[in-house]
Amino acid sequence: MSLKILLVEDDQIEILKFERALKKLNYTHDILNANNGEEALIICENDTPSLIFLDLNMPKMNGLEFLSILKKDNHLKYIPVTILTTSNNHQDKIDAYKIGIAGYVLKPLRYENYVNNIKTIIDYWLVNELVKNDFHLTEGADVKNRK
Amino acid sequence: MLKTESKIHELENELKLAKLKIKKTVAVLKRRTFELNTTNNKLESTNKMMEALLDDQSSRLNIIVENSPFGIVLTEKGKLIKINKALQNILGYSQEELLSLTIKDISHPDDLYNSLKLIHRLEKGSIDNFFIKKRYLKKDGTYVICKTNVSAVRNTYGKVKYQVALLEDITLVEQQSKMLKALNLLSISILGKNDLFDISWEIAKNTADHLELEDCVIYTVDEEKNILTQVAAYGKKNTKGFEINNILTVPIGEGIVGTVVKTGKPELINDTSLDDRYIIDDNVRLSELAVPIIVNNKVIGVIDSEHSLKNHFKQEDLETFTNIANLAAAQFNNAISLANEKKIQAEKNKLLIKLAKSNDELNNFAQVVSHDLKSPLRSMSALISWIQEDNEGGFDNETNNNFEKLLKKVDKMDHLINGVLKYSSVDKVNETIQQVDLNKLVKDILQVIHIPSNITIILKSELPILYSNKFRMQQLFQNIISNAIKYNDKAVGQIFIDVKEYDNKYLFSIQDNGIGIDEKYFKKIFKIFETLEVSDDNSTGIGLSIVKKIVTMFDGKIWLESEVGKGTTFFFELNKEQKINTEIV
């Protein structure tokens, strides 16, 4: 099964790292890329992803701002969002969980560890009924149609 | 013949009878006269006695009247007909002078109406006596205030014949109570006022009002400029509220007020036209009274009053002014110290805000730096891995080794950044104080950290429950225990954790049989980035500085005993009820 994964990340090496990790894992999921929250919102409106990896520190619209807008949208709020950041800041964690996230993962230093983490997360969502049945997509679409 | 003879005989008898009667009558007369004389004599002596008695009584009454401390006056239809010595003294007139005067002549015109009203009622017969407090004119033109008691003396028809008045001079008492009242009102009006300007106005206004002064001016000393400035002026000088027209400044040492500042002594001037120091303010006035306001042996101001007439101010006024000046001094002193306190507080607040700002900036800086440093480090690490991956088998051993070393250096740098973050509390947790069961906390730590099989950790006594911050306590114990494990070189490593209870604090000790620390490093180890051995990837030199910071944060103490090769014991004291010293956070 193929997932549509949105990576919201401004660092080009990080984007490269993510693509390379998926390639190394022989995953063929679709990767959408946004350099900041603004771009991510536009992508979400046009092409709803099944999973989002979100960096916190970004120019223009940062991760938490993007997350707040996303969670207020009846259609998009069902998309699982995993924070992928270097920020070990306690307040960031609390804020993110308050707004609503599916996970908070620190970017490990070592590339091998990074690949492992990404694998674990994607594998988890692959076995997850919520994603498999595109539950959030149909529900979200219904809500959107009803408006 | 016979007839004649018998007639003679008859006549003779009749004569005899008459003689006898006369004799009898004379005897009665004699007796009566005697009786009359006796009665007369008696009457005379009684009369004399009566006279003597009357004389005695009136002189006694006179003694009482003349020696009475109260003024006593007898009036008939408003005219003074009898005035005792005391009243002559009170009014300053002689008996003769007073006899030509009426009650009206010696009454204050303002009090006359009230007293005439009462006299009218007395004459009508609706009252027999009355009491009044009124002012009487003295010969010298001044007034005395007297408590006066007036009684009517009526004739047989009930008409008022005389009036008797008893007068008590209460001028001094009245003045004193007026002064006291003025002082009292003044102290109430300036109570709680902390502004020099407000206090000055209250003093000027109250002093002028209650002491019936033409004006009252408060000056303050400007030490820098060496002048006196009017801050409040009540009376003719101010016409519109709390504002002085043409504020007068006087150089210290000049004029009468300037002299008062220089000498610190009050001045009572009876005739300013004879005093060449006198400086004209808005008008020439002939009397002046100026009293210094002294705080901590320094003249800080002057209370001043002028009067248009000569010889207006008396010694009592000077005393009153001195009292007011003392009151003012106390209040000014409060105001000044409060102003200073406020100034210091304001400076403190400014400093605190500045400190908080720079603290914030530092935190932000640490945050930015940590992110900005961590990200490229991750990129470097990834890039190195990719080069290795993409060239597997393509590099010689030395190149491969160098890449490994490079990766290790990157790891070390990441450790350092994390350490700095922990120390600077960027990863700040909620600093709430709650019950922390240290027993459970330490057991949890021992579950989490890696303990090599050769090391045993022994809890020598039950650890207490503290009111503290759980996260900080965990950081504290974990760092010391980790150190004890890490620097243990013995085949059988032993670590003892113990606590002793004191009145309001606990003394904890964590003892190991590890490598020990040379005494010369005891201070150094608590400083950030200091490690004692050759640096490896795991020791950043931050752990103990965090420990020290936490203990200090809770107003505790930490120290150690150690012997190289034998082991180290860390001691730290913590208060039972902890408060976070936020300035250190």
Short mmCIF file of C-alpha atoms in Angstrom, two decimals, chain B residues 162-554:
data_model
loop_
_atom_site.label_atom_id
_atom_site.label_comp_id
_atom_site.label_asym_id
_atom_site.label_seq_id
_atom_site.Cartn_x
_atom_site.Cartn_y
_atom_site.Cartn_z
CA TYR B 162 -29.59 94.33 89.89
CA GLN B 163 -27.64 91.82 87.85
CA VAL B 164 -24.73 89.98 89.35
CA ALA B 165 -22.17 88.55 86.90
CA LEU B 166 -19.35 86.13 87.68
CA LEU B 167 -16.50 86.12 85.11
CA GLU B 168 -13.67 83.62 84.63
CA ASP B 169 -10.79 84.52 82.31
CA ILE B 170 -10.23 81.49 80.02
CA THR B 171 -8.21 83.28 77.33
CA LEU B 172 -5.11 81.16 77.90
CA VAL B 173 -7.04 77.90 78.00
CA GLU B 174 -8.90 78.90 74.84
CA GLN B 175 -5.67 79.81 73.07
CA GLN B 176 -4.05 76.56 74.10
CA SER B 177 -6.99 74.47 73.07
CA LYS B 178 -7.17 76.39 69.80
CA MET B 179 -3.51 75.68 69.23
CA LEU B 180 -3.97 72.04 70.13
CA LYS B 181 -6.98 71.82 67.86
CA ALA B 182 -5.02 73.47 65.06
CA LEU B 183 -2.13 71.06 65.57
CA ASN B 184 -4.50 68.14 65.73
CA LEU B 185 -6.33 69.14 62.56
CA LEU B 186 -3.01 69.76 60.87
CA SER B 187 -1.64 66.38 61.79
CA ILE B 188 -4.83 64.74 60.54
CA SER B 189 -4.71 66.67 57.29
CA ILE B 190 -1.12 65.72 56.52
CA LEU B 191 -1.48 62.16 57.73
CA GLY B 192 -0.73 59.75 54.95
CA LYS B 193 0.37 62.48 52.59
CA ASN B 194 3.71 61.65 51.05
CA ASP B 195 4.15 64.42 48.61
CA LEU B 196 6.24 67.40 49.77
CA PHE B 197 4.04 69.76 47.82
CA ASP B 198 0.77 68.37 49.28
CA ILE B 199 2.11 68.46 52.82
CA SER B 200 3.32 72.04 52.41
CA TRP B 201 -0.04 73.23 51.15
CA GLU B 202 -1.89 71.51 53.97
CA ILE B 203 0.40 73.08 56.54
CA ALA B 204 0.11 76.57 55.03
CA LYS B 205 -3.66 76.36 54.72
CA ASN B 206 -4.34 74.81 58.14
CA THR B 207 -1.92 77.05 59.99
CA ALA B 208 -3.38 80.18 58.41
CA ASP B 209 -6.99 79.09 58.92
CA HIS B 210 -6.85 77.84 62.48
CA LEU B 211 -4.53 80.48 63.86
CA GLU B 212 -6.33 83.25 61.96
CA LEU B 213 -3.20 84.45 60.21
CA GLU B 214 -3.09 86.89 57.32
CA ASP B 215 -0.86 84.48 55.45
CA CYS B 216 1.34 81.42 55.86
CA VAL B 217 4.17 80.51 53.51
CA ILE B 218 6.27 77.34 53.38
CA TYR B 219 9.76 77.53 51.93
CA THR B 220 11.99 74.57 51.07
CA VAL B 221 15.75 74.59 50.89
CA ASP B 222 17.39 73.82 47.56
CA GLU B 223 20.86 72.83 48.65
CA GLU B 224 22.31 72.64 45.16
CA LYS B 225 21.31 76.15 44.22
CA ASN B 226 21.75 77.45 47.79
CA ILE B 227 18.33 79.08 47.75
CA LEU B 228 14.95 78.91 49.44
CA THR B 229 11.87 78.49 47.29
CA GLN B 230 8.23 79.04 48.19
CA VAL B 231 6.34 75.77 47.75
CA ALA B 232 3.08 76.78 49.37
CA ALA B 233 1.63 80.18 50.19
CA TYR B 234 -1.79 80.54 51.73
CA GLY B 235 -3.41 83.93 52.15
CA LYS B 236 -3.44 86.96 49.94
CA LYS B 237 -0.56 85.69 47.90
CA ASN B 238 -2.54 82.83 46.43
CA THR B 239 -5.80 83.53 44.77
CA LYS B 240 -6.42 80.51 42.62
CA GLY B 241 -6.05 77.15 44.33
CA PHE B 242 -2.71 75.46 44.83
CA GLU B 243 -0.60 77.81 42.82
CA ILE B 244 1.61 80.65 43.94
CA ASN B 245 1.68 83.92 42.10
CA ASN B 246 5.23 85.09 41.47
CA ILE B 247 7.17 82.47 43.41
CA LEU B 248 9.77 84.15 45.55
CA THR B 249 13.22 82.63 45.92
CA VAL B 250 15.56 83.78 48.66
CA PRO B 251 19.30 83.09 48.79
CA ILE B 252 20.24 81.22 51.97
CA GLY B 253 21.61 83.67 54.57
CA GLU B 254 19.66 86.60 53.13
CA GLY B 255 16.41 88.07 54.35
CA ILE B 256 14.68 86.88 57.49
CA VAL B 257 13.80 83.40 56.21
CA GLY B 258 17.30 83.03 54.74
CA THR B 259 18.76 83.86 58.16
CA VAL B 260 16.53 81.25 59.80
CA VAL B 261 17.95 78.60 57.44
CA LYS B 262 21.50 79.68 58.18
CA THR B 263 21.17 79.82 61.97
CA GLY B 264 18.51 77.14 62.42
CA LYS B 265 16.83 79.48 64.96
CA PRO B 266 13.37 81.04 64.70
CA GLU B 267 12.91 84.79 64.19
CA LEU B 268 10.11 86.91 65.68
CA ILE B 269 10.16 90.40 64.21
CA ASN B 270 7.94 93.01 65.88
CA ASP B 271 8.65 95.78 63.41
CA THR B 272 10.05 94.85 60.02
CA SER B 273 10.60 98.50 59.13
CA LEU B 274 13.40 98.49 61.69
CA ASP B 275 14.97 95.27 60.31
CA ASP B 276 17.08 95.86 57.22
CA ARG B 277 17.13 92.12 56.40
CA TYR B 278 13.42 92.29 55.52
CA ILE B 279 12.67 91.42 51.89
CA ILE B 280 9.37 92.63 50.46
CA ASP B 281 7.33 89.82 48.91
CA ASP B 282 4.04 91.08 47.47
CA ASN B 283 3.46 93.73 50.12
CA VAL B 284 5.19 95.33 53.11
CA ARG B 285 3.97 93.84 56.37
CA LEU B 286 5.20 94.99 59.75
CA SER B 287 5.33 91.78 61.83
CA GLU B 288 6.97 88.55 60.81
CA LEU B 289 7.41 85.11 62.35
CA ALA B 290 9.71 82.54 60.72
CA VAL B 291 10.47 79.09 62.17
CA PRO B 292 12.86 76.48 60.71
CA ILE B 293 11.75 72.95 59.76
CA ILE B 294 14.58 70.73 60.90
CA VAL B 295 15.15 67.11 59.85
CA ASN B 296 18.21 65.25 61.13
CA ASN B 297 19.84 68.46 62.35
CA LYS B 298 19.45 70.04 58.93
CA VAL B 299 17.13 72.91 58.05
CA ILE B 300 15.06 71.68 55.12
CA GLY B 301 12.48 74.45 55.09
CA VAL B 302 10.87 77.42 56.84
CA ILE B 303 7.34 78.18 57.97
CA ASP B 304 6.78 81.91 57.69
CA SER B 305 3.92 84.29 58.43
CA GLU B 306 3.66 88.06 58.14
CA HIS B 307 1.12 90.48 59.58
CA SER B 308 0.25 94.00 58.49
CA LEU B 309 0.36 95.38 62.05
CA LYS B 310 3.35 95.85 64.34
CA ASN B 311 3.86 93.60 67.37
CA HIS B 312 1.37 91.07 66.10
CA PHE B 313 3.16 87.83 66.96
CA LYS B 314 3.56 86.71 70.56
CA GLN B 315 5.77 84.21 72.27
CA GLU B 316 2.83 81.73 72.20
CA ASP B 317 2.65 82.05 68.41
CA LEU B 318 6.33 81.19 68.21
CA GLU B 319 5.71 78.09 70.33
CA THR B 320 2.79 77.09 68.13
CA PHE B 321 4.86 77.57 65.00
CA THR B 322 7.68 75.52 66.50
CA ASN B 323 5.21 72.72 67.20
CA ILE B 324 3.90 72.91 63.65
CA ALA B 325 7.46 72.89 62.31
CA ASN B 326 8.20 69.73 64.31
CA LEU B 327 5.11 68.08 62.94
CA ALA B 328 6.03 69.16 59.43
CA ALA B 329 9.59 67.89 59.90
CA ALA B 330 8.36 64.43 60.86
CA GLN B 331 6.04 64.26 57.88
CA PHE B 332 8.63 65.68 55.48
CA ASN B 333 11.12 63.16 56.76
CA ASN B 334 8.65 60.36 56.02
CA ALA B 335 7.96 61.79 52.61
CA ILE B 336 11.64 62.15 51.82
CA SER B 337 12.54 58.63 52.91
CA LEU B 338 9.54 57.28 51.06
CA ALA B 339 10.58 59.17 47.95
CA ASN B 340 14.09 57.74 48.29
CA GLU B 341 12.68 54.28 48.83
CA LYS B 342 10.49 54.67 45.77
CA LYS B 343 13.48 55.83 43.79
CA ILE B 344 15.52 52.86 44.91
CA GLN B 345 12.60 50.55 44.20
CA ALA B 346 12.18 52.06 40.76
CA GLU B 347 15.87 51.57 40.05
CA LYS B 348 15.62 48.02 41.33
CA ASN B 349 12.62 47.35 39.12
CA LYS B 350 14.42 48.80 36.14
CA LEU B 351 17.37 46.58 36.86
CA LEU B 352 15.12 43.55 37.29
CA ILE B 353 13.38 44.23 34.00
CA LYS B 354 16.76 44.66 32.36
CA LEU B 355 17.95 41.45 33.97
CA ALA B 356 14.82 39.58 32.92
CA LYS B 357 15.28 40.91 29.42
CA SER B 358 18.89 39.87 29.17
CA ASN B 359 17.96 36.55 30.71
CA ASP B 360 15.28 36.12 28.06
CA GLU B 361 17.73 37.16 25.41
CA LEU B 362 20.21 34.65 26.74
CA ASN B 363 17.59 31.91 26.69
CA ASN B 364 16.56 32.86 23.20
CA PHE B 365 20.17 32.95 22.24
CA ALA B 366 20.71 29.49 23.67
CA GLN B 367 17.63 28.25 21.89
CA VAL B 368 18.60 29.74 18.56
CA VAL B 369 22.16 28.59 18.94
CA SER B 370 21.08 25.12 19.92
CA HIS B 371 18.82 24.77 16.93
CA ASP B 372 21.21 26.44 14.56
CA LEU B 373 24.06 24.28 15.79
CA LYS B 374 22.14 21.04 16.03
CA SER B 375 20.75 21.19 12.51
CA PRO B 376 24.02 21.54 10.63
CA LEU B 377 25.50 18.92 12.91
CA ARG B 378 22.80 16.51 11.82
CA SER B 379 23.44 17.41 8.22
CA MET B 380 27.16 16.85 8.66
CA SER B 381 26.56 13.53 10.29
CA ALA B 382 24.18 12.46 7.52
CA LEU B 383 26.50 13.64 4.78
CA ILE B 384 29.43 11.75 6.25
CA SER B 385 27.31 8.62 6.49
CA TRP B 386 26.22 9.02 2.88
CA ILE B 387 29.76 9.42 1.62
CA GLN B 388 30.66 6.26 3.52
CA GLU B 389 27.57 4.49 2.18
CA ASP B 390 28.08 5.61 -1.41
CA ASN B 391 31.75 4.65 -1.39
CA GLU B 392 31.62 1.40 0.49
CA GLY B 393 34.86 -0.45 -0.21
CA GLY B 394 36.20 2.52 -2.19
CA PHE B 395 38.25 4.13 0.61
CA ASP B 396 41.40 2.87 2.28
CA ASN B 397 41.43 2.05 5.98
CA GLU B 398 42.93 5.37 7.05
CA THR B 399 40.18 7.32 5.28
CA ASN B 400 37.55 5.07 6.83
CA ASN B 401 39.14 5.64 10.28
CA ASN B 402 39.17 9.37 9.72
CA PHE B 403 35.51 9.33 8.83
CA GLU B 404 34.79 7.42 12.04
CA LYS B 405 36.79 10.00 14.04
CA LEU B 406 34.91 12.77 12.29
CA LEU B 407 31.59 11.20 13.26
CA LYS B 408 32.77 10.89 16.88
CA LYS B 409 33.71 14.54 16.99
CA VAL B 410 30.28 15.41 15.67
CA ASP B 411 28.78 13.23 18.43
CA LYS B 412 30.87 15.03 21.05
CA MET B 413 29.74 18.37 19.79
CA ASP B 414 26.12 17.27 19.99
CA HIS B 415 26.68 16.19 23.63
CA LEU B 416 28.12 19.59 24.43
CA ILE B 417 25.21 21.42 22.88
CA ASN B 418 22.75 19.29 24.83
CA GLY B 419 24.71 19.94 27.99
CA VAL B 420 24.64 23.69 27.49
CA LEU B 421 20.91 23.48 26.87
CA LYS B 422 20.31 21.55 30.06
CA TYR B 423 22.45 23.90 32.09
CA SER B 424 20.91 27.07 30.78
CA SER B 425 17.46 25.60 31.49
CA VAL B 426 16.31 26.16 27.98
CA ASP B 427 14.55 22.86 28.40
CA LYS B 428 12.83 24.49 31.30
CA VAL B 429 10.15 22.50 33.00
CA ASN B 430 7.32 23.73 35.08
CA GLU B 431 8.99 24.82 38.31
CA THR B 432 6.11 23.75 40.54
CA ILE B 433 6.66 22.68 44.11
CA GLN B 434 4.96 19.46 45.09
CA GLN B 435 5.43 16.44 47.30
CA VAL B 436 8.34 14.46 45.99
CA ASP B 437 8.92 10.97 47.37
CA LEU B 438 12.70 10.78 47.09
CA ASN B 439 12.67 7.08 47.89
CA LYS B 440 10.57 6.36 44.84
CA LEU B 441 12.45 8.92 42.78
CA VAL B 442 15.86 7.35 43.46
CA LYS B 443 14.52 3.83 42.84
CA ASP B 444 13.12 5.00 39.51
CA ILE B 445 16.51 6.48 38.60
CA LEU B 446 18.24 3.20 39.42
CA GLN B 447 15.83 1.45 37.05
CA VAL B 448 16.57 3.83 34.21
CA ILE B 449 20.35 4.29 34.31
CA HIS B 450 22.82 1.64 33.27
CA ILE B 451 24.48 0.05 36.29
CA PRO B 452 27.42 -2.29 35.50
CA SER B 453 27.23 -5.69 37.19
CA ASN B 454 30.29 -4.99 39.38
CA ILE B 455 28.57 -2.05 41.07
CA THR B 456 25.97 -2.23 43.82
CA ILE B 457 23.99 0.73 45.03
CA ILE B 458 22.79 0.61 48.63
CA LEU B 459 20.14 2.86 50.17
CA LYS B 460 21.30 3.04 53.79
CA SER B 461 18.15 4.65 55.10
CA GLU B 462 14.66 5.49 53.99
CA LEU B 463 14.69 8.74 52.01
CA PRO B 464 12.22 11.47 52.97
CA ILE B 465 9.30 13.05 51.17
CA LEU B 466 10.23 16.60 50.25
CA TYR B 467 8.25 19.58 49.04
CA SER B 468 10.26 20.28 45.95
CA ASN B 469 10.39 20.14 42.19
CA LYS B 470 10.42 16.58 40.95
CA PHE B 471 12.33 17.21 37.75
CA ARG B 472 15.10 19.12 39.52
CA MET B 473 15.42 16.47 42.24
CA GLN B 474 15.72 13.82 39.55
CA GLN B 475 18.42 15.82 37.73
CA LEU B 476 20.23 16.28 41.04
CA PHE B 477 20.29 12.64 42.17
CA GLN B 478 20.78 11.19 38.71
CA ASN B 479 23.82 13.32 37.98
CA ILE B 480 25.58 12.46 41.24
CA ILE B 481 24.72 8.74 41.06
CA SER B 482 25.79 8.58 37.39
CA ASN B 483 29.09 10.21 38.28
CA ALA B 484 29.63 7.74 41.10
CA ILE B 485 29.05 4.85 38.69
CA LYS B 486 31.07 6.34 35.86
CA TYR B 487 34.19 7.07 37.86
CA ASN B 488 34.38 3.74 39.63
CA ASP B 489 37.47 1.65 38.89
CA LYS B 490 37.06 -1.02 41.57
CA ALA B 491 36.32 -4.69 40.94
CA VAL B 492 33.56 -4.43 43.55
CA GLY B 493 32.06 -1.00 43.27
CA GLN B 494 29.85 0.21 46.11
CA ILE B 495 27.71 3.29 46.28
CA PHE B 496 25.90 4.27 49.49
CA ILE B 497 23.03 6.72 49.57
CA ASP B 498 22.15 8.08 53.00
CA VAL B 499 20.24 10.90 54.70
CA LYS B 500 20.26 12.56 58.12
CA GLU B 501 17.40 14.68 59.39
CA TYR B 502 17.89 18.03 61.12
CA ASP B 503 15.41 20.63 62.40
CA ASN B 504 14.43 22.12 59.10
CA LYS B 505 16.75 20.43 56.67
CA TYR B 506 18.01 17.10 55.38
CA LEU B 507 21.67 16.24 54.84
CA PHE B 508 22.08 13.77 51.98
CA SER B 509 25.27 11.87 51.21
CA ILE B 510 26.25 9.78 48.22
CA GLN B 511 29.42 7.85 48.88
CA ASP B 512 31.44 5.82 46.36
CA ASN B 513 34.66 3.81 46.41
CA GLY B 514 35.74 5.11 43.01
CA ILE B 515 38.81 6.90 41.71
CA GLY B 516 38.49 9.90 44.07
CA ILE B 517 39.17 13.54 43.46
CA ASP B 518 42.24 15.54 44.44
CA GLU B 519 41.37 18.26 46.92
CA LYS B 520 42.73 20.95 44.64
CA TYR B 521 39.92 20.20 42.20
CA PHE B 522 37.09 20.41 44.77
CA LYS B 523 35.98 23.81 43.57
CA LYS B 524 36.78 23.33 39.95
CA ILE B 525 34.54 20.33 39.43
CA PHE B 526 31.40 22.40 39.98
CA LYS B 527 32.31 24.78 37.21
CA ILE B 528 30.81 24.30 33.78
CA PHE B 529 32.88 22.44 31.13
CA GLU B 530 35.44 21.27 33.68
CA THR B 531 36.32 17.58 33.51
CA LEU B 532 39.21 16.06 35.34
CA GLU B 533 40.20 13.28 33.03
CA VAL B 534 41.21 13.31 29.41
CA SER B 535 38.03 14.27 27.66
CA ASP B 536 36.06 11.46 26.12
CA ASP B 537 32.81 11.51 24.23
CA ASN B 538 30.71 10.94 27.31
CA SER B 539 31.97 13.54 29.74
CA THR B 540 31.00 17.07 28.97
CA GLY B 541 31.84 18.59 32.36
CA ILE B 542 28.31 19.84 32.73
CA GLY B 543 26.71 17.31 35.11
CA LEU B 544 28.13 18.66 38.39
CA SER B 545 27.59 22.26 37.39
CA ILE B 546 23.91 21.42 36.91
CA VAL B 547 23.92 19.75 40.35
CA LYS B 548 25.46 22.84 41.92
CA LYS B 549 22.95 25.06 40.16
CA ILE B 550 19.98 23.03 41.41
CA VAL B 551 21.20 22.96 45.01
CA THR B 552 21.77 26.72 44.92
CA MET B 553 18.39 27.20 43.34
CA PHE B 554 16.80 25.65 46.43
#
